[in-house]
Coordinates of C-alpha atoms and ligand atoms in Angstrom, one line a residue:
M1 CA 133.7 103.8 110.2
S2 CA 130.0 104.3 110.7
E3 CA 127.7 101.5 111.8
P4 CA 126.1 99.5 109.0
T5 CA 122.5 100.7 108.3
P6 CA 120.1 98.4 110.3
I7 CA 117.1 96.7 108.8
P8 CA 114.1 99.0 109.5
T9 CA 112.0 98.0 112.5
H10 CA 108.8 99.7 111.0
W11 CA 107.3 100.3 107.6
Y12 CA 106.4 103.9 106.7
N13 CA 102.8 104.8 105.8
I14 CA 102.7 108.0 103.7
A15 CA 98.9 108.2 104.0
A16 CA 99.5 109.5 107.6
D17 CA 101.6 112.5 106.3
L18 CA 99.9 113.6 103.1
P19 CA 98.0 116.9 103.2
V20 CA 95.0 115.3 101.5
P21 CA 93.9 111.8 102.4
P22 CA 94.0 109.2 99.6
P23 CA 90.5 108.4 98.1
P24 CA 89.1 105.1 99.5
H25 CA 88.7 101.9 97.5
L26 CA 85.1 101.3 96.4
H27 CA 83.0 98.1 96.4
P28 CA 82.6 97.0 92.7
G29 CA 78.8 96.5 93.2
T30 CA 77.6 99.3 95.5
R31 CA 80.4 101.8 94.7
E32 CA 80.5 102.6 98.5
P33 CA 83.9 102.5 100.3
V34 CA 84.9 98.9 100.8
T35 CA 84.6 97.5 104.4
P36 CA 87.0 95.0 106.0
D37 CA 84.2 92.4 105.6
D38 CA 84.2 93.0 101.8
M39 CA 87.9 92.2 101.7
A40 CA 87.9 89.3 104.2
P41 CA 87.4 86.5 101.6
L42 CA 90.5 87.7 99.7
F43 CA 93.1 89.0 102.1
A44 CA 94.6 88.2 105.5
S45 CA 93.2 90.3 108.3
A46 CA 96.4 92.2 109.1
L47 CA 96.7 93.2 105.4
I48 CA 93.2 94.5 105.3
E49 CA 94.0 96.6 108.3
Q50 CA 97.1 98.0 106.7
E51 CA 95.2 98.8 103.5
A52 CA 93.2 101.5 105.3
S53 CA 95.7 102.4 108.1
T54 CA 96.4 106.0 109.0
E55 CA 99.2 105.1 111.4
Q56 CA 102.5 106.7 110.4
Y57 CA 104.7 103.7 111.2
I58 CA 103.7 100.1 111.4
E59 CA 106.0 97.6 113.2
I60 CA 107.6 94.9 111.1
P61 CA 107.0 91.6 113.0
E62 CA 110.2 89.8 114.0
P63 CA 109.7 86.7 111.9
I64 CA 109.6 88.9 108.8
R65 CA 112.7 90.8 109.8
E66 CA 114.4 87.5 110.4
V67 CA 113.7 86.5 106.7
Y68 CA 114.7 90.0 105.5
K69 CA 118.1 89.4 107.0
T70 CA 119.0 87.0 104.2
W71 CA 119.4 90.0 101.9
R72 CA 118.6 93.2 103.8
P73 CA 119.8 95.9 104.1
A74 CA 120.1 96.0 100.3
P75 CA 123.1 97.9 99.1
L76 CA 123.2 101.6 98.0
I77 CA 126.0 101.7 95.4
R78 CA 127.7 104.9 94.1
A79 CA 127.7 104.3 90.3
R80 CA 131.0 106.1 89.5
E81 CA 131.8 104.3 86.3
F82 CA 128.3 104.9 85.0
E83 CA 128.8 108.6 85.9
K84 CA 132.0 108.6 83.9
A85 CA 130.4 106.8 80.9
L86 CA 127.7 109.5 80.9
G87 CA 130.2 112.4 81.4
T88 CA 127.9 113.9 84.0
P89 CA 128.7 116.0 87.0
A90 CA 126.0 114.2 88.9
R91 CA 126.7 111.8 91.8
I92 CA 124.5 108.8 91.0
Y93 CA 123.5 106.2 93.6
V94 CA 121.7 102.9 92.9
K95 CA 119.5 101.2 95.5
Y96 CA 120.0 97.6 94.5
E97 CA 117.1 95.1 95.2
G98 CA 118.5 92.4 92.9
V99 CA 120.3 90.9 96.0
S100 CA 117.1 89.1 97.1
P101 CA 116.9 85.3 96.7
V102 CA 114.8 85.7 93.5
G103 CA 116.5 88.8 92.3
S104 CA 113.9 91.6 92.8
H105 CA 112.2 93.8 95.4
K106 CA 109.1 91.7 95.3
T107 CA 110.3 89.5 98.2
N108 CA 109.8 92.5 100.5
T109 CA 106.1 92.2 100.4
A110 CA 105.9 88.5 99.5
V111 CA 107.4 87.5 102.9
A112 CA 105.1 89.9 104.8
Q113 CA 102.0 88.6 102.9
A114 CA 102.9 84.9 103.4
Y115 CA 103.6 85.6 107.1
Y116 CA 100.2 87.3 107.8
N117 CA 98.3 84.6 105.9
A118 CA 100.1 81.9 108.0
Q119 CA 99.1 83.8 111.1
D120 CA 95.4 83.6 110.0
G121 CA 95.7 79.8 109.5
I122 CA 95.4 80.1 105.7
T123 CA 96.8 77.0 103.8
K124 CA 96.7 78.2 100.2
I125 CA 97.5 81.4 98.4
T126 CA 96.6 82.2 94.8
T127 CA 98.2 84.9 92.6
E128 CA 99.0 86.1 89.2
T129 CA 102.4 86.8 87.7
G130 CA 103.8 88.5 84.6
A131 CA 107.4 87.8 83.9
G132 CA 107.4 85.5 87.0
Q133 CA 109.2 87.8 89.4
W134 CA 106.2 88.1 91.7
G135 CA 105.3 84.4 91.4
S136 CA 108.8 83.4 92.3
A137 CA 109.0 85.9 95.2
L138 CA 105.7 84.6 96.6
S139 CA 106.7 81.0 96.0
F140 CA 109.9 81.6 98.0
A141 CA 107.9 83.3 100.8
C142 CA 105.2 80.5 100.9
A143 CA 107.9 77.9 101.2
K144 CA 109.3 79.8 104.2
F145 CA 105.9 79.8 106.0
G146 CA 104.5 76.4 104.8
I147 CA 101.7 77.6 102.5
D148 CA 100.6 76.1 99.2
L149 CA 100.8 78.5 96.2
E150 CA 98.9 78.4 92.9
V151 CA 100.1 80.9 90.2
W152 CA 98.4 82.2 87.0
Q153 CA 101.2 83.4 84.7
V154 CA 100.5 85.7 81.8
R155 CA 100.7 83.4 78.7
A156 CA 103.2 85.5 76.8
S157 CA 105.7 85.2 79.7
Y158 CA 104.8 81.6 80.5
N159 CA 105.9 80.7 77.0
S160 CA 108.9 83.1 76.5
K161 CA 110.4 83.0 80.0
P162 CA 110.3 79.5 81.4
Y163 CA 113.2 79.9 83.9
R164 CA 111.1 81.8 86.5
R165 CA 108.4 79.2 86.1
F166 CA 111.1 76.6 87.0
L167 CA 112.1 78.7 89.9
M168 CA 108.5 78.9 91.2
E169 CA 108.2 75.1 90.9
T170 CA 111.6 74.6 92.6
Y171 CA 110.1 76.5 95.7
G172 CA 107.0 74.2 95.4
G173 CA 104.5 76.5 93.6
T174 CA 102.1 75.3 90.9
V175 CA 102.0 77.4 87.7
H176 CA 99.2 77.8 85.1
P177 CA 99.4 79.8 81.9
S178 CA 96.7 82.6 81.9
P179 CA 94.0 82.7 80.5
S180 CA 93.4 79.1 81.6
P181 CA 90.5 76.8 81.2
L182 CA 90.4 76.3 85.0
T183 CA 88.3 79.4 85.8
E184 CA 85.2 81.1 84.6
S185 CA 87.1 84.3 83.7
G186 CA 89.8 82.3 81.8
R187 CA 87.3 80.3 79.8
K188 CA 85.4 83.4 78.8
I189 CA 88.5 85.1 77.5
L190 CA 89.7 82.0 75.7
A191 CA 86.3 81.6 73.9
E192 CA 86.5 85.3 72.7
H193 CA 90.2 85.6 72.0
P194 CA 91.9 82.1 71.7
D195 CA 95.2 83.6 70.7
T196 CA 95.5 86.3 73.4
P197 CA 99.0 86.8 74.9
G198 CA 97.2 87.3 78.2
S199 CA 97.5 90.2 80.6
L200 CA 98.0 90.8 84.3
G201 CA 94.4 92.0 84.5
I202 CA 93.1 88.6 83.2
A203 CA 95.5 86.6 85.4
V204 CA 94.3 88.6 88.5
S205 CA 90.7 87.7 87.7
E206 CA 91.6 84.0 87.6
A207 CA 93.5 84.0 90.9
V208 CA 90.9 86.1 92.7
E209 CA 88.1 83.8 91.5
V210 CA 89.8 80.7 92.8
A211 CA 90.7 82.3 96.2
A212 CA 87.1 83.7 96.7
A213 CA 85.6 80.2 96.2
D214 CA 87.9 78.5 98.8
P215 CA 87.5 79.4 102.6
N216 CA 91.1 78.2 103.3
A217 CA 92.6 80.2 100.5
R218 CA 93.4 83.8 100.1
Y219 CA 94.7 85.9 97.2
A220 CA 97.9 87.9 97.1
L221 CA 98.8 90.9 94.9
G222 CA 102.4 91.8 94.1
S223 CA 101.9 95.5 93.5
V224 CA 99.3 98.3 93.4
L225 CA 97.6 98.0 96.8
N226 CA 98.4 100.2 99.8
H227 CA 99.7 97.3 101.9
V228 CA 102.1 96.2 99.2
V229 CA 103.5 99.7 98.9
L230 CA 103.8 99.9 102.7
H231 CA 106.0 96.8 102.8
Q232 CA 108.2 98.1 100.0
T233 CA 109.0 101.2 102.1
V234 CA 111.9 99.3 103.6
I235 CA 113.7 100.2 100.3
G236 CA 113.5 103.9 100.8
L237 CA 113.9 103.9 104.6
E238 CA 117.2 102.2 104.1
A239 CA 118.2 104.4 101.2
V240 CA 117.6 107.7 103.0
E241 CA 119.9 106.5 105.9
Q242 CA 122.5 105.0 103.5
L243 CA 122.6 108.2 101.5
R244 CA 123.3 110.1 104.7
A245 CA 126.0 107.6 105.7
A246 CA 127.6 108.2 102.3
G247 CA 127.8 111.9 103.2
E248 CA 124.9 113.2 101.1
E249 CA 122.3 115.4 102.8
N250 CA 119.5 114.8 100.3
A251 CA 118.7 113.4 96.9
D252 CA 117.8 115.9 94.2
V253 CA 116.0 113.5 92.0
V254 CA 114.9 109.9 92.6
F255 CA 114.2 107.7 89.5
G256 CA 112.3 104.5 89.6
C257 CA 110.5 102.3 87.1
A258 CA 106.7 102.1 87.6
G259 CA 104.6 99.1 86.6
G260 CA 102.1 98.8 89.3
G261 CA 104.1 101.4 91.2
S262 CA 105.3 99.4 94.3
N263 CA 109.1 99.5 94.0
L264 CA 109.1 103.2 93.0
A265 CA 106.6 104.1 95.8
G266 CA 108.6 102.0 98.3
L267 CA 111.8 103.8 97.4
A268 CA 110.2 107.3 97.0
F269 CA 107.8 107.6 99.9
P270 CA 110.5 107.9 102.6
F271 CA 112.1 110.6 100.4
I272 CA 108.7 112.4 100.1
R273 CA 108.4 112.1 103.9
E274 CA 111.5 114.3 104.0
V275 CA 109.8 116.8 101.6
L276 CA 106.5 116.8 103.5
H277 CA 108.4 117.6 106.7
G278 CA 110.3 120.4 105.1
R279 CA 113.7 118.7 105.2
A280 CA 114.3 118.2 101.5
T281 CA 113.1 119.3 98.0
T282 CA 113.6 115.9 96.3
R283 CA 111.7 115.3 93.1
I284 CA 110.5 111.9 92.1
M285 CA 110.3 110.5 88.5
A286 CA 108.0 107.6 87.8
V287 CA 109.4 106.0 84.7
E288 CA 107.0 103.8 82.7
P289 CA 107.3 102.0 79.4
A290 CA 106.0 103.8 76.3
A291 CA 103.9 100.6 75.6
C292 CA 102.0 100.8 78.9
P293 CA 102.0 104.5 80.0
S294 CA 99.3 104.7 82.7
I295 CA 100.5 107.9 84.3
T296 CA 101.5 109.9 81.2
K297 CA 98.7 108.8 78.9
G298 CA 96.1 107.2 81.2
E299 CA 93.1 108.8 83.0
Y300 CA 92.9 109.4 86.8
R301 CA 89.7 107.7 87.8
Y302 CA 88.1 104.8 89.6
D303 CA 88.8 101.5 87.7
H304 CA 88.9 97.8 88.4
G305 CA 92.2 96.1 89.2
D306 CA 91.3 93.2 86.9
V307 CA 89.5 92.4 83.7
A308 CA 86.5 90.6 85.2
G309 CA 85.8 93.4 87.6
L310 CA 86.1 91.2 90.8
T311 CA 88.5 93.5 92.7
P312 CA 87.6 96.7 94.5
L313 CA 87.4 99.9 92.4
L314 CA 90.7 101.7 92.8
K315 CA 91.2 105.5 92.2
M316 CA 94.3 105.4 90.0
H317 CA 96.0 106.4 86.7
T318 CA 94.7 103.7 84.4
L319 CA 94.6 102.7 80.7
G320 CA 91.4 100.8 81.4
Q321 CA 90.8 97.4 82.8
D322 CA 90.7 95.8 79.2
F323 CA 94.0 97.3 78.1
V324 CA 96.3 94.6 76.7
P325 CA 99.8 96.0 76.2
D326 CA 102.3 94.8 73.6
P327 CA 104.2 91.8 74.9
I328 CA 107.3 93.9 75.8
H329 CA 110.3 92.4 77.6
A330 CA 109.7 94.4 80.8
G331 CA 106.8 92.0 81.7
G332 CA 106.6 93.5 85.2
L333 CA 105.6 96.8 83.8
R334 CA 102.6 95.5 81.7
Y335 CA 99.8 96.5 84.1
H336 CA 97.0 98.8 83.1
G337 CA 96.8 100.7 86.4
M338 CA 99.1 102.5 88.8
A339 CA 99.1 102.1 92.6
P340 CA 96.4 104.4 94.1
L341 CA 98.8 105.8 96.7
L342 CA 101.4 106.6 93.9
S343 CA 98.7 108.0 91.7
H344 CA 97.6 110.2 94.5
T345 CA 101.1 111.6 95.1
V346 CA 101.3 112.3 91.3
E347 CA 98.0 114.3 91.6
L348 CA 99.4 116.2 94.6
G349 CA 102.5 117.1 92.6
Y350 CA 105.2 115.1 94.5
V351 CA 105.8 112.6 91.7
T352 CA 106.1 113.2 87.9
G353 CA 105.5 110.5 85.2
Q354 CA 107.8 109.9 82.2
A355 CA 107.5 107.3 79.5
V356 CA 110.6 105.6 78.0
D357 CA 110.8 103.5 74.9
Q358 CA 111.9 99.9 75.2
T359 CA 115.0 100.2 72.9
E360 CA 116.3 103.3 74.7
S361 CA 115.8 101.4 78.0
F362 CA 117.8 98.4 76.8
A363 CA 120.6 100.7 75.5
A364 CA 120.8 102.2 79.0
G365 CA 120.8 98.8 80.6
V366 CA 123.7 97.6 78.5
L367 CA 125.7 100.8 79.2
F368 CA 125.0 100.3 82.9
A369 CA 126.0 96.6 82.8
R370 CA 129.3 97.5 81.1
A371 CA 130.1 100.3 83.6
E372 CA 128.9 98.8 86.9
G373 CA 128.9 95.0 86.2
I374 CA 125.3 94.6 87.2
V375 CA 122.9 93.5 84.4
P376 CA 119.6 95.3 85.3
A377 CA 116.2 93.8 84.9
P378 CA 114.6 95.3 81.8
E379 CA 112.0 96.9 84.1
S380 CA 114.8 98.7 86.1
S381 CA 116.5 99.8 82.9
H382 CA 113.6 102.2 82.3
A383 CA 114.7 104.1 85.4
I384 CA 118.3 104.0 84.4
A385 CA 117.5 105.3 80.9
A386 CA 115.5 108.3 82.4
C387 CA 118.3 109.0 84.9
A388 CA 121.0 108.8 82.1
E389 CA 119.1 111.3 79.9
Y390 CA 118.7 113.7 82.8
A391 CA 122.3 113.3 84.1
K392 CA 123.8 114.0 80.7
R393 CA 122.1 117.4 80.5
L394 CA 123.4 118.6 83.9
T395 CA 126.0 121.2 84.1
E396 CA 126.1 121.4 87.9
P397 CA 126.5 118.4 90.3
E398 CA 123.3 116.9 91.7
V399 CA 122.6 113.8 93.7
L400 CA 120.5 111.3 91.8
V401 CA 119.1 108.0 93.1
I402 CA 118.0 105.1 90.9
G403 CA 115.8 102.3 92.1
L404 CA 117.5 99.2 90.7
S405 CA 114.5 97.0 91.3
G406 CA 116.1 93.7 90.1
H407 CA 118.8 92.0 88.1
G408 CA 118.4 90.8 84.6
M409 CA 120.1 87.4 84.7
L410 CA 116.9 85.6 83.7
D411 CA 116.3 88.2 81.0
L412 CA 119.5 87.6 79.0
P413 CA 117.5 86.3 75.9
A414 CA 116.0 89.8 75.7
Y415 CA 119.4 91.4 76.0
H416 CA 120.6 89.1 73.2
E417 CA 117.8 90.2 71.0
F418 CA 118.6 93.8 71.7
M419 CA 122.2 93.3 70.8
Q420 CA 121.3 91.5 67.6
G421 CA 119.2 94.6 66.7
N422 CA 115.9 92.6 66.8
L423 CA 114.0 94.7 69.3
V424 CA 111.3 96.8 67.8
S425 CA 110.6 100.3 69.0
T426 CA 107.5 100.6 71.1
V427 CA 106.9 104.4 70.7
G428 CA 103.5 105.0 69.4
D429 CA 102.2 101.6 70.1
V430 CA 99.8 102.8 72.7
S431 CA 96.5 102.3 71.1
Ligands
LIG1 C1 107.5 93.6 89.1 C2 108.7 94.4 88.9 C3 108.6 95.7 88.6 C4 107.3 96.5 88.5 O1 106.5 96.4 89.6 P1 106.2 97.7 90.5 O2 105.1 97.3 91.3 O3 106.0 98.9 89.6 O4 107.5 97.9 91.3 C5 109.8 96.4 88.4 N1 111.0 95.8 88.5 C6 111.1 94.5 88.7 C7 112.5 93.9 88.7 C8 110.0 93.8 88.9 O5 110.1 92.5 89.2

């Protein structure tokens, strides 16, 4: 018997290894690279440092690893029954992040962000959330480190997915539907579009506005930024080791769903590290919903992270800061932009984008649930669908890894709709 895979002691920073450095974030007013002082009203000091770090490895503070112990290392599972169901010669492994207390990978960065804010003496954090996965992860983390949390939740999800709101409230968080009348940005949108379903971009504006106005408050983002991606690398660092412990030298292809890009980047970057150091030829597939296809249909340019233009300009694949996607069930994938670090690796050729339709993704999720017993989050099902399609075409064995970013136990109403045949196809709904 081999030793169990330990929880990583350091996060991996791909920026240190890439042949071309990632473009800097720009100040929204001056369009000059942002300085730590520009970011100080919004983010904890250690997070600002990590955002621009060129260190290859950054130590994970012991109190964070202590909390990680509740669910890490997260399992890497050989999906044999799923392989059989597909009739593929591939060996398929899933890295399962649904074992965290709130059921997704988002706790990996939530715990780190709450910890660093507590270190700075911050007493309140504001944030946005879509389906509520990020809000509940941060609510859990803020409860751990004694910080108040105020969440703006995209209205479509606030109304259709109340259970994660209840979870946020159970951990002590306060939740507002976005757009809300509580902020300048929210009031402006409500005046122009009273019936808007909301978007993550609008909710970010509201949370940023409130944090910027309060010296004891900071803002936290659940995806996209470099420090978030950094924290998520625990996924891939574990997976690379676990795959070796399972007797596999390398992965041929890694599939992950991409909303803001953090779970995929967190899983993929340690695999790309192996490629960059000449030890593997692993290809990475970033699977996005056809309804919000920032990599496959967006432009690669500087754009704002939010609707009001309060956040730094980020060089990324984007559908534009005003893009409001259809209210699809994979709420965590409804963001107009893609993590700058992930976008950069796409541009350098290490990652390929692929769009998957919502119906196809639910069909794969149901097939997976029946084969493996885990009901995947609708977000994760996009990666499963892309992997299934690829695996079915193989005639030779390959090693495939799927990032199973979360479970779908709070998304069962959407599964029910799918099984009733009530989900509409989202192909072509891009404009
Ligand atoms: C939030 C979320 C996503 C999308 O966010 P990324 O930053 O792209 O990882 C995917 N899956 C689940 C389960 C989520 O909660």
